[in-house]
Coordinates of C-alpha atoms and ligand atoms in Angstrom, one line a residue:
X63 CA -0.1 -0.1 -0.1
X64 CA 0.9 3.7 -0.9
X65 CA 1.9 6.1 2.2
X66 CA -0.7 8.7 2.1
X67 CA 3.2 10.8 0.2
X68 CA -0.1 12.7 -1.9
X69 CA -1.2 14.8 1.3
X70 CA 2.3 16.7 0.9
X71 CA 1.7 17.7 -2.9
X72 CA -0.1 21.4 -3.4
X73 CA -2.8 20.9 -6.1
X74 CA -2.6 23.1 -9.3
X75 CA -5.7 26.4 -8.4
X76 CA -6.7 26.7 -12.3
X77 CA -8.1 29.9 -12.8
X78 CA -11.7 31.2 -13.2
X79 CA -13.1 31.6 -16.9
X80 CA -16.4 32.5 -17.6
X81 CA -15.8 32.0 -21.3
X82 CA -13.3 30.7 -23.3
X83 CA -12.5 30.1 -27.5
X84 CA -9.6 27.6 -27.7
X85 CA -11.3 24.5 -27.2
X86 CA -13.4 25.5 -30.6
X87 CA -10.5 26.5 -32.5
X88 CA -8.5 24.3 -34.8
X89 CA -5.1 24.4 -36.0
X90 CA -4.9 24.9 -39.9
X91 CA -1.0 26.0 -39.9
X92 CA 2.5 25.4 -38.5
X93 CA 3.5 27.4 -35.7
X94 CA 7.3 29.1 -35.8
X95 CA 9.2 26.3 -35.0
X96 CA 12.6 27.3 -32.0
X97 CA 14.7 23.7 -31.7
X98 CA 16.2 24.2 -28.2
X99 CA 18.3 21.0 -28.7
X100 CA 21.7 22.8 -28.6
X101 CA 20.3 24.1 -25.3
X102 CA 17.9 23.0 -23.3
X103 CA 18.1 19.8 -24.3
X104 CA 21.9 19.7 -24.0
X105 CA 22.5 21.0 -20.9
X106 CA 20.1 18.2 -19.3
X107 CA 23.2 15.5 -21.1
X108 CA 25.4 13.4 -19.0
X109 CA 28.1 13.8 -21.4
X110 CA 27.0 17.4 -22.9
X111 CA 27.8 17.6 -26.8
X112 CA 31.2 18.1 -28.0
X113 CA 31.4 20.9 -30.4
X114 CA 31.7 18.4 -33.3
X115 CA 28.6 16.9 -32.2
X116 CA 27.5 20.5 -31.7
X117 CA 27.7 21.1 -35.4
X118 CA 26.8 18.0 -36.4
X119 CA 23.3 18.2 -34.7
X120 CA 23.1 22.0 -35.8
X121 CA 23.5 21.4 -39.4
X122 CA 20.7 18.2 -38.9
X123 CA 18.4 21.1 -37.4
X124 CA 18.7 23.1 -40.3
X125 CA 18.3 20.4 -42.2
X126 CA 14.8 19.4 -41.1
X127 CA 14.2 22.9 -42.1
X128 CA 13.9 24.7 -38.3
X129 CA 14.9 28.4 -38.8
X130 CA 15.7 29.5 -35.0
X131 CA 17.6 27.4 -33.1
X132 CA 18.9 27.8 -29.9
X133 CA 22.6 27.6 -30.0
X134 CA 23.2 27.5 -26.4
X135 CA 24.3 29.6 -23.1
X136 CA 27.6 31.5 -24.1
X137 CA 27.9 33.3 -21.2
X138 CA 27.8 30.7 -18.6
X139 CA 31.3 28.5 -19.7
X140 CA 34.2 29.2 -21.8
X141 CA 33.5 25.7 -23.9
X142 CA 29.6 27.6 -24.8
X143 CA 31.0 30.9 -25.7
X144 CA 33.4 28.7 -28.2
X145 CA 30.6 26.9 -29.6
X146 CA 29.0 29.9 -30.3
X147 CA 31.9 31.7 -32.2
X148 CA 32.5 28.8 -33.7
X149 CA 28.9 29.3 -35.6
X150 CA 29.7 32.4 -36.6
X151 CA 33.0 32.7 -37.8
X152 CA 33.0 29.1 -39.1
X153 CA 30.2 30.4 -41.2
X154 CA 28.2 27.6 -40.3
X155 CA 24.7 29.7 -40.1
X156 CA 23.0 30.0 -43.7
X157 CA 21.5 33.3 -44.2
X158 CA 17.5 31.9 -43.2
X159 CA 18.5 30.5 -39.9
X160 CA 18.6 32.5 -37.1
X161 CA 20.1 31.4 -34.0
X162 CA 19.4 32.1 -30.0
X163 CA 21.3 32.9 -27.5
X164 CA 20.1 32.3 -23.5
X165 CA 21.4 34.5 -20.7
X166 CA 20.2 35.3 -17.0
X167 CA 18.7 38.4 -16.9
X168 CA 22.0 39.2 -14.8
X169 CA 24.1 42.4 -16.1
X170 CA 28.0 41.0 -16.5
X171 CA 26.0 37.9 -18.5
X172 CA 24.8 40.1 -20.8
X173 CA 27.5 41.9 -21.8
X174 CA 29.1 38.0 -22.2
X175 CA 26.4 37.4 -24.3
X176 CA 26.8 40.6 -26.9
X177 CA 30.2 39.8 -27.1
X178 CA 29.5 36.5 -28.0
X179 CA 27.3 37.0 -30.8
X180 CA 29.4 39.5 -32.7
X181 CA 29.2 39.4 -35.9
X182 CA 26.0 37.0 -36.7
X183 CA 23.7 38.0 -39.0
X184 CA 20.4 36.9 -37.3
X185 CA 20.1 36.9 -33.5
X186 CA 17.3 36.5 -30.8
X187 CA 18.5 37.5 -27.7
X188 CA 16.7 35.4 -25.1
X189 CA 16.8 37.0 -21.8
X190 CA 14.7 35.0 -18.4
X191 CA 14.5 35.5 -14.8
X192 CA 12.4 33.0 -12.4
X193 CA 9.0 35.1 -11.9
X194 CA 7.2 32.3 -9.9
X195 CA 5.5 32.2 -6.1
X196 CA 7.6 29.5 -5.4
X197 CA 10.7 30.8 -6.6
X198 CA 10.2 34.1 -5.4
X199 CA 9.5 32.8 -2.4
X200 CA 11.9 29.5 -1.6
X201 CA 15.3 31.3 -4.7
X202 CA 15.2 34.3 -4.5
X203 CA 13.5 36.0 -0.9
X204 CA 11.6 38.9 -3.3
X205 CA 8.0 40.4 -3.9
X206 CA 6.7 40.9 -7.5
X207 CA 8.1 44.2 -7.5
X208 CA 11.2 42.2 -6.8
X209 CA 11.5 40.1 -9.4
X210 CA 9.7 42.8 -11.8
X211 CA 12.5 45.2 -11.5
X212 CA 15.2 42.5 -12.7
X213 CA 13.3 41.9 -16.3
X214 CA 12.8 45.7 -16.4
X215 CA 16.6 46.6 -15.8
X216 CA 18.4 43.3 -17.6
X217 CA 15.5 44.5 -21.1
X218 CA 17.1 48.1 -20.3
X219 CA 20.5 47.1 -20.2
X220 CA 19.6 44.8 -23.9
X221 CA 18.2 47.4 -25.4
X222 CA 21.0 49.9 -24.8
X223 CA 23.4 47.1 -25.5
X224 CA 21.7 46.5 -28.8
X225 CA 21.8 49.8 -30.6
X226 CA 25.8 49.6 -31.6
X227 CA 25.4 46.0 -32.9
X228 CA 22.5 46.8 -34.6
X229 CA 23.7 50.2 -36.4
X230 CA 26.5 47.5 -37.5
X231 CA 23.6 45.4 -39.0
X232 CA 22.7 42.9 -37.3
X233 CA 19.1 41.4 -37.1
X234 CA 18.5 41.6 -33.2
X235 CA 15.8 40.3 -32.0
X236 CA 14.5 40.1 -28.6
X237 CA 12.9 37.1 -26.6
X238 CA 11.6 37.3 -22.8
X239 CA 11.0 34.9 -20.8
X240 CA 8.9 34.5 -16.9
X241 CA 10.3 31.0 -16.4
X242 CA 8.2 29.4 -14.6
X243 CA 5.3 30.9 -16.2
X244 CA 2.5 28.6 -15.3
X245 CA 3.3 28.8 -11.3
X246 CA 3.4 32.8 -11.7
X247 CA -0.4 34.6 -11.0
X248 CA -1.5 35.5 -14.4
X249 CA -2.2 39.4 -13.8
X250 CA 1.3 38.8 -12.1
X251 CA 3.0 37.7 -15.4
X252 CA 1.0 40.3 -17.5
X253 CA 2.3 42.8 -15.6
X254 CA 6.0 42.0 -16.0
X255 CA 5.3 41.4 -19.3
X256 CA 3.8 44.0 -20.6
X257 CA 6.7 46.1 -18.7
X258 CA 9.5 44.6 -20.3
X259 CA 7.7 45.3 -23.3
X260 CA 7.8 48.8 -23.3
X261 CA 11.2 49.2 -21.5
X262 CA 12.8 47.1 -25.0
X263 CA 10.8 49.4 -26.9
X264 CA 8.8 46.6 -29.1
X265 CA 6.6 47.5 -31.7
X266 CA 4.1 45.5 -33.8
X267 CA 6.8 46.4 -36.6
X268 CA 9.9 44.7 -34.0
X269 CA 8.0 42.3 -31.7
X270 CA 9.8 40.7 -28.8
X271 CA 9.2 37.1 -28.5
X272 CA 7.2 36.3 -25.2
X273 CA 7.9 32.8 -23.9
X274 CA 5.8 31.3 -21.9
X275 CA 7.5 28.3 -20.5
X276 CA 6.3 25.7 -18.3
X277 CA 9.3 25.3 -16.7
X278 CA 7.8 22.4 -14.5
X279 CA 4.9 20.3 -15.7
X280 CA 2.2 21.0 -12.7
X281 CA -1.1 21.1 -14.4
X282 CA -3.2 19.4 -17.0
X283 CA -2.4 20.7 -20.5
X284 CA -6.9 22.5 -20.5
X285 CA -5.5 24.7 -17.7
X286 CA -2.4 26.0 -19.5
X287 CA -4.4 26.8 -22.8
X288 CA -6.8 28.9 -20.7
X289 CA -3.6 30.4 -19.0
X290 CA -2.2 31.2 -22.5
X291 CA -5.5 32.6 -23.4
X292 CA -6.3 34.9 -20.5
X293 CA -3.0 36.2 -20.2
X294 CA -2.6 37.8 -24.4
X295 CA -5.9 38.9 -24.0
X296 CA -4.8 40.5 -21.2
X297 CA -1.6 41.7 -22.8
X298 CA -2.6 45.7 -23.4
X299 CA 0.2 45.3 -26.4
X300 CA -0.4 42.5 -27.5
X301 CA 0.6 43.4 -31.3
X302 CA 4.0 44.2 -29.9
X303 CA 4.9 41.0 -29.3
X304 CA 5.2 36.9 -30.7
X305 CA 4.0 34.8 -28.3
X306 CA 5.6 31.4 -28.0
X307 CA 5.6 27.9 -25.5
X308 CA 8.1 26.5 -23.9
X309 CA 6.8 23.0 -22.9
X310 CA 8.5 20.9 -20.3
X311 CA 7.1 16.9 -19.8
X312 CA 7.2 16.5 -16.4
X313 CA 3.7 15.1 -16.5
X314 CA 4.0 13.6 -19.9
X315 CA 1.5 15.9 -21.0
X316 CA 4.2 18.0 -23.4
X317 CA 2.6 17.9 -26.6
X318 CA -1.0 18.2 -25.7
X319 CA 0.4 21.1 -23.3
X320 CA 1.5 22.9 -26.7
X321 CA -0.9 22.1 -28.9
X322 CA -3.8 23.4 -26.5
X323 CA -1.7 26.4 -26.3
X324 CA -1.6 27.1 -30.1
X325 CA -5.2 26.5 -30.0
X326 CA -4.9 29.2 -26.9
X327 CA -3.3 31.4 -29.2
X328 CA 0.0 30.7 -29.1
X329 CA 2.2 31.2 -32.7
X330 CA 5.7 29.6 -31.6
X331 CA 7.0 26.7 -30.1
X332 CA 10.4 25.9 -28.6
X333 CA 10.5 21.7 -28.6
X334 CA 13.9 19.2 -29.2
X335 CA 13.7 16.4 -30.8
X336 CA 12.9 13.5 -29.7
X337 CA 11.8 15.3 -26.1
X338 CA 15.1 15.8 -25.1
X339 CA 15.8 17.7 -22.3
X340 CA 15.8 18.4 -18.3
X341 CA 14.5 15.9 -16.3
X342 CA 11.2 14.3 -18.6
X343 CA 12.2 16.6 -21.3
X344 CA 11.2 19.3 -23.5
X345 CA 8.0 18.8 -26.1
X346 CA 9.4 16.1 -28.7
X347 CA 9.3 18.5 -32.2
X348 CA 9.1 15.3 -34.1
X349 CA 5.8 14.5 -32.6
X350 CA 3.8 17.8 -32.7
X351 CA 5.5 18.2 -36.6
X352 CA 4.2 15.1 -37.7
X353 CA 0.9 15.4 -35.3
X354 CA 0.4 18.0 -37.8
X355 CA 1.0 15.7 -40.9
X356 CA -1.5 13.3 -40.3
X357 CA -4.6 16.2 -39.9
X358 CA -3.6 17.0 -43.1
X359 CA -1.5 20.4 -42.2
X360 CA 2.3 21.2 -43.6
X361 CA 4.3 21.5 -40.5
X362 CA 7.1 22.9 -42.8
X363 CA 10.2 20.5 -41.4
X364 CA 10.9 17.3 -43.2
X365 CA 11.3 14.3 -41.4
X366 CA 11.4 12.1 -44.2
X367 CA 14.5 10.2 -43.7
X368 CA 13.6 10.1 -39.0
X369 CA 15.9 7.1 -39.0
X370 CA 18.9 9.3 -40.0
X371 CA 18.1 11.7 -37.8
X372 CA 17.8 9.3 -34.7
X373 CA 21.0 7.5 -35.7
X374 CA 22.5 11.5 -35.2
X375 CA 20.0 12.3 -32.1
X376 CA 21.6 9.0 -30.9
X377 CA 25.6 9.5 -31.7
X378 CA 25.9 12.4 -30.5
X379 CA 24.0 12.7 -27.5
X380 CA 24.8 9.6 -26.7
X381 CA 21.0 8.9 -25.5
X382 CA 18.2 6.3 -26.4
X383 CA 15.0 7.1 -28.5
X384 CA 12.1 4.3 -27.0
X385 CA 10.7 2.1 -29.3
X386 CA 7.2 3.2 -28.7
X387 CA 8.3 6.6 -29.4
X388 CA 5.8 8.1 -31.5
X389 CA 6.7 8.6 -35.1
X390 CA 10.2 6.9 -34.4
X391 CA 10.7 4.0 -32.4
X392 CA 11.2 0.7 -33.4
X393 CA 8.1 -0.5 -32.6
X394 CA 5.8 2.4 -33.8
X395 CA 5.0 0.7 -37.6
X396 CA 4.6 -2.7 -35.8
X397 CA 1.6 -5.1 -35.0
X398 CA 1.6 -8.1 -33.2
X399 CA -2.0 -8.6 -32.9
X400 CA -3.5 -10.9 -35.5
X401 CA -6.5 -8.7 -35.5
X402 CA -4.4 -5.6 -36.1
X403 CA -2.4 -7.5 -38.7
X404 CA -5.5 -8.9 -41.2
X405 CA -6.7 -5.1 -41.0
X406 CA -3.8 -3.6 -42.2
X407 CA -3.5 -5.8 -44.8
X408 CA -7.1 -5.2 -45.5
X409 CA -6.3 -1.2 -45.6
X410 CA -3.1 -2.2 -47.9
X411 CA -5.5 -3.9 -50.3
X412 CA -8.3 -1.6 -50.1
X413 CA -5.7 1.5 -51.1
X414 CA -4.9 -0.5 -54.1
X415 CA -7.8 -1.8 -55.2
X416 CA -9.9 1.3 -55.0
X417 CA -6.8 3.6 -56.1
X418 CA -7.5 6.4 -53.4
X419 CA -5.3 9.0 -53.0
X420 CA -6.0 9.3 -49.5
X421 CA -4.2 7.0 -46.5
X422 CA -6.7 4.3 -45.3
X423 CA -5.6 2.1 -43.4
X424 CA -6.4 1.1 -40.1
X425 CA -3.7 0.8 -37.3
X426 CA -1.2 3.2 -38.8
X427 CA -2.1 7.0 -38.2
X428 CA 0.8 7.4 -40.6
X429 CA 2.1 6.1 -44.0
X430 CA 5.9 5.0 -42.7
X431 CA 7.3 5.7 -46.0
X432 CA 6.8 9.1 -45.3
X433 CA 9.2 8.6 -42.6
X434 CA 11.4 6.5 -44.7
X435 CA 10.1 4.0 -42.9
X436 CA 8.7 0.3 -44.0
X437 CA 5.4 -1.6 -42.7
X438 CA 6.9 -4.6 -44.5
X439 CA 8.6 -5.6 -40.2
X440 CA 4.8 -6.8 -39.6
X441 CA 5.9 -8.3 -36.5
X442 CA 5.3 -12.3 -35.5
X443 CA 5.3 -13.9 -32.7
X444 CA 2.7 -16.3 -31.0
X445 CA -0.5 -13.5 -30.4
X446 CA 0.0 -12.7 -34.8
X447 CA -3.2 -14.4 -36.4
X448 CA -2.6 -16.0 -40.0
X449 CA -3.1 -12.7 -42.3
X450 CA 0.7 -11.9 -40.7
X451 CA 2.8 -14.5 -42.3
X452 CA 0.9 -14.4 -45.2
X453 CA 1.7 -10.6 -45.5
X454 CA 5.5 -11.1 -44.9
X455 CA 5.5 -13.6 -47.8
X456 CA 3.9 -11.2 -49.7
X457 CA 5.4 -8.1 -49.5
X458 CA 9.2 -9.8 -48.0
X459 CA 9.0 -12.8 -50.7
X460 CA 6.3 -11.9 -53.8
X461 CA 4.4 -14.8 -53.0
X462 CA 0.4 -14.3 -52.7
X463 CA -0.7 -16.8 -50.7
X464 CA -4.0 -17.7 -51.5
X465 CA -6.8 -16.6 -48.9
X466 CA -8.0 -20.1 -48.2
X467 CA -4.1 -20.9 -47.5
X468 CA -3.2 -18.1 -44.8
X469 CA -5.0 -20.0 -42.2
X470 CA -2.9 -23.0 -42.7
X471 CA 0.5 -21.5 -43.0
X472 CA -0.3 -19.0 -40.3
X473 CA -1.0 -22.1 -37.7
X474 CA 2.3 -23.4 -39.2
X475 CA 4.2 -20.1 -38.0
X476 CA 2.4 -19.9 -34.7
X477 CA 3.2 -23.4 -33.8
X478 CA 6.8 -22.5 -34.5
X479 CA 6.7 -19.3 -32.9
X480 CA 5.0 -20.3 -30.0
X481 CA 8.0 -23.6 -29.5
X482 CA 10.9 -21.2 -29.7
X483 CA 9.0 -18.9 -27.2
X484 CA 9.4 -15.7 -29.9
X485 CA 9.0 -13.5 -31.9
X486 CA 10.1 -15.2 -36.3
X487 CA 11.8 -12.6 -38.4
X488 CA 11.0 -13.0 -42.2
X489 CA 13.6 -15.1 -43.2
X490 CA 12.7 -18.0 -40.1
X491 CA 9.1 -17.5 -41.7
X492 CA 10.5 -18.1 -45.6
X493 CA 12.5 -20.8 -43.9
X494 CA 9.1 -22.3 -42.4
X495 CA 7.3 -22.1 -45.7
X496 CA 10.6 -23.4 -47.8
X497 CA 10.5 -26.5 -45.7
X498 CA 7.0 -27.1 -45.3
X499 CA 6.1 -26.5 -49.0
X500 CA 9.2 -25.8 -52.1
X501 CA 10.9 -28.7 -49.9
X502 CA 8.6 -31.1 -48.8
X503 CA 9.9 -35.1 -48.6
X504 CA 9.3 -36.2 -52.4
X505 CA 7.0 -39.3 -51.9
X506 CA 5.9 -39.3 -55.5
X507 CA 8.1 -37.3 -58.0
X508 CA 7.9 -36.5 -61.2
X509 CA 10.4 -37.7 -63.4
X510 CA 9.6 -36.7 -66.8
X511 CA 6.7 -35.5 -68.6
X512 CA 4.7 -34.4 -72.2
X513 CA 2.1 -32.8 -73.1
X514 CA -0.4 -32.8 -75.6
X515 CA -3.1 -30.6 -76.5
X516 CA -5.9 -31.5 -79.2
X517 CA -7.6 -28.5 -80.0
X518 CA -10.3 -30.6 -81.9
X519 CA -12.8 -30.6 -80.1
X520 CA -14.0 -26.6 -80.4
X521 CA -14.1 -24.3 -77.5
X522 CA -12.8 -26.7 -74.8
X523 CA -9.7 -28.0 -75.3
X524 CA -8.5 -32.0 -74.5
X525 CA -5.1 -32.7 -72.9
X526 CA -2.8 -35.7 -72.6
X527 CA 0.1 -35.6 -70.3
X528 CA 2.4 -38.9 -70.5
X529 CA 5.2 -38.8 -67.5
X530 CA 7.0 -40.8 -65.2
X531 CA 6.3 -40.5 -61.4
X532 CA 8.5 -42.2 -59.1
X533 CA 7.0 -43.0 -55.9
X534 CA 9.0 -43.9 -52.9
X535 CA 11.7 -44.6 -55.3
X536 CA 10.2 -46.5 -58.1
X537 CA 9.5 -44.9 -61.2
X538 CA 6.3 -45.5 -62.8
X539 CA 4.9 -44.9 -66.3
X540 CA 1.5 -42.6 -65.8
X541 CA -0.8 -41.3 -67.9
X542 CA -3.9 -39.4 -67.9
X543 CA -6.5 -37.5 -69.4
X544 CA -8.5 -34.0 -68.7
X545 CA -10.0 -30.3 -69.3
X546 CA -6.7 -29.1 -68.8
X547 CA -2.3 -29.8 -68.0
X548 CA -3.5 -30.0 -63.9
X549 CA -6.9 -32.1 -64.5
X550 CA -4.6 -34.4 -67.2
X551 CA -1.7 -34.8 -64.4
X552 CA -4.6 -35.1 -61.6
X553 CA -6.0 -38.1 -63.5
X554 CA -2.6 -39.8 -63.9
X555 CA -1.9 -40.0 -60.3
X556 CA -5.3 -41.4 -60.0
X557 CA -4.3 -44.1 -62.3
X558 CA -1.1 -45.1 -61.2
X559 CA 0.1 -48.7 -60.8
X560 CA 1.1 -48.3 -57.3
X561 CA 0.7 -45.8 -54.8
X562 CA -2.8 -44.8 -56.1
X563 CA -4.3 -41.0 -55.3
X564 CA -7.9 -42.2 -55.1
X565 CA -10.2 -39.9 -52.9
X566 CA -8.6 -36.9 -53.7
X567 CA -10.7 -33.9 -55.3
X568 CA -9.3 -30.7 -56.5
X569 CA -10.9 -27.7 -54.9
X570 CA -8.6 -24.7 -56.7
X571 CA -5.5 -23.1 -57.9
X572 CA -3.7 -20.6 -58.4
X573 CA -0.4 -18.9 -59.9
X574 CA 1.1 -15.8 -60.3
X575 CA 4.7 -14.7 -61.2
X576 CA 7.7 -14.0 -58.9
X577 CA 10.7 -12.3 -59.9
X578 CA 14.1 -11.8 -58.2
X579 CA 16.8 -9.5 -60.1
X580 CA 16.5 -10.5 -64.1
X581 CA 14.8 -13.9 -63.8
X582 CA 11.0 -14.4 -63.4
X583 CA 9.4 -18.0 -62.7
X584 CA 6.1 -19.1 -61.9
X585 CA 4.2 -19.9 -58.6
X586 CA 1.2 -22.1 -58.6
X587 CA -0.6 -23.2 -55.7
X588 CA -3.4 -25.8 -55.2
X589 CA -6.1 -26.5 -53.0
X590 CA -6.9 -29.9 -52.7
X591 CA -9.0 -31.8 -50.2
X592 CA -8.0 -35.4 -49.0
X593 CA -9.6 -38.7 -49.1
X594 CA -10.0 -37.9 -45.3
X595 CA -11.6 -34.7 -45.7
X596 CA -8.4 -32.2 -45.0
X597 CA -7.8 -28.9 -47.0
X598 CA -4.7 -29.8 -48.0
X599 CA -2.1 -27.3 -50.2
X600 CA 0.2 -27.1 -52.0
X601 CA 3.7 -24.9 -53.8
X602 CA 5.3 -25.3 -56.7
X603 CA 7.3 -23.3 -58.6
X604 CA 9.4 -23.0 -61.9
X605 CA 10.4 -21.1 -64.7
X606 CA 7.8 -23.0 -67.0
X607 CA 4.4 -22.6 -66.1
X608 CA 2.8 -26.2 -66.2
X609 CA 5.8 -27.5 -64.6
X610 CA 4.8 -25.3 -61.7
X611 CA 1.6 -26.5 -61.1
X612 CA 2.5 -29.8 -61.5
X613 CA 5.0 -29.7 -59.0
X614 CA 2.1 -28.0 -56.5
X615 CA 0.1 -30.5 -57.4
X616 CA 2.6 -33.5 -56.0
X617 CA 3.8 -30.9 -53.2
X618 CA 0.2 -31.2 -51.9
X619 CA 0.1 -34.5 -52.5
X620 CA 3.5 -35.1 -50.4
X621 CA 2.4 -33.5 -47.5
X622 CA -0.5 -35.1 -47.2
X623 CA 0.8 -38.3 -46.9
X624 CA 3.3 -37.2 -44.7
X625 CA 1.0 -36.2 -42.5
X626 CA -1.2 -39.3 -42.3
Ligands
KIV183 O1 12.6 25.2 -18.9 C1 12.6 26.8 -18.9 O2 11.9 27.9 -18.0 C2 13.4 28.0 -19.5 C3 14.0 28.6 -19.5 C4 15.1 29.3 -19.8 C5 13.3 29.0 -21.3 O3 14.3 26.4 -20.0
ZN184 ZN1 13.2 24.7 -20.6

């Protein structure tokens, strides 16, 4: 039993809102994205990235299409300073990308930050101080006026210091974060941000970014959305600000917080790849972007090679992306459940047959190929159904098993997975198929054959089979006639002098071509009813279509006699 430890926690007190507009809104365009991987993400790593790793990461973000990138905290350490200088002096920053640098609202750090950004073309200078009731009480031992003064003093200094940089041609913008925004009384947050807007001379033409962080996520996302809506509607100089969010993920709701915050009027989101960041991380940029994508909204970011991005991320951060991480985890385009596998299969068939332009596959919210991934790894374990193994055989190896055969082969695969107590990989499934059908022990074997077709019977042709069939090592002459090659051979087997195949009924037949490289062969599937009423299937493959069907018949027969 858990102790009553929960009693020591102070619940979040939501705003009292009479009316709220955000629940009826829809997201119809991507927000401005800002990556904080190289700052918030980096500072949360066991081993922060070195210069080479940061550069590689930076270039990946640029390739993805992120236009605002927080590159670090250059006043915090020499390493951070040098990385900032290398990005600028080394010419790594494309003209359409703005770098962002973070600094605490403290004069000497602000001075140092201006030195660090010298010569950069487009910069967002991001300053912050904590404004929450808790931090005022336990960290700063000050009141609202005290934290407001810190913000205003910093804004004043930044404005003064920026004039020469702007004169020298830098496109310099400002960003202010009332850190721990969610734990700040809304009227206090509005008052401090309004004072910053005025001190820094923000205008509708030169807007300040007001970044409202959920520094520690401490309430449900709908409460945050209420706060954002309240904040925006009470800010006098709303038209002088871009409202940005910076969600962390302590309650696991970072994505919902960001999405609902956008509904409430936020225009910009700070996020990291795969949600790296302090504690439970920052909000995940990939999930946010791809959530928009699957709602028919252009995220304006390119994640079409998600595995390469994941590799870069894991290499540079030494972190691991979880197997169930949305859109990228190893298992997210995999179905183990039989009913899911069948439905996915049907979805693919529907897409193919209907020619629809829309994505309509159950259990797959996104086309994996849009991320450079494949659905092919349908995974087969003892929970998997009959459709899964058939899907692998079709999509991985080109064998399009007839529907009636799915159950039989599915059961064979399931039995093997149960026996081994683990998942079967595609090659193991193929090996089972080969062992069961293509390489079945040959009690009966076709040694030689010829067909003669007599077309004198008008519409219907008449085919005569002549050949030799081996039975338990003994070769016998075989002769049969029928309305086609299969029928003729089947009848020949009925009349063998030894090992007569009495009582087998022909049920169905399917064939298709199968290619590997420049080699194309015919594959034939035969469905027979054995004398004891069992359904038996056989598979034959050959460059010659007739031979493929004869092999399929013998395969079915050989399997039937083997099972007896
Ligand atoms: O989480 C946070 O509040 C921050 C600020 C510095 C923006 O990272
Ligand atoms: Zn943060």
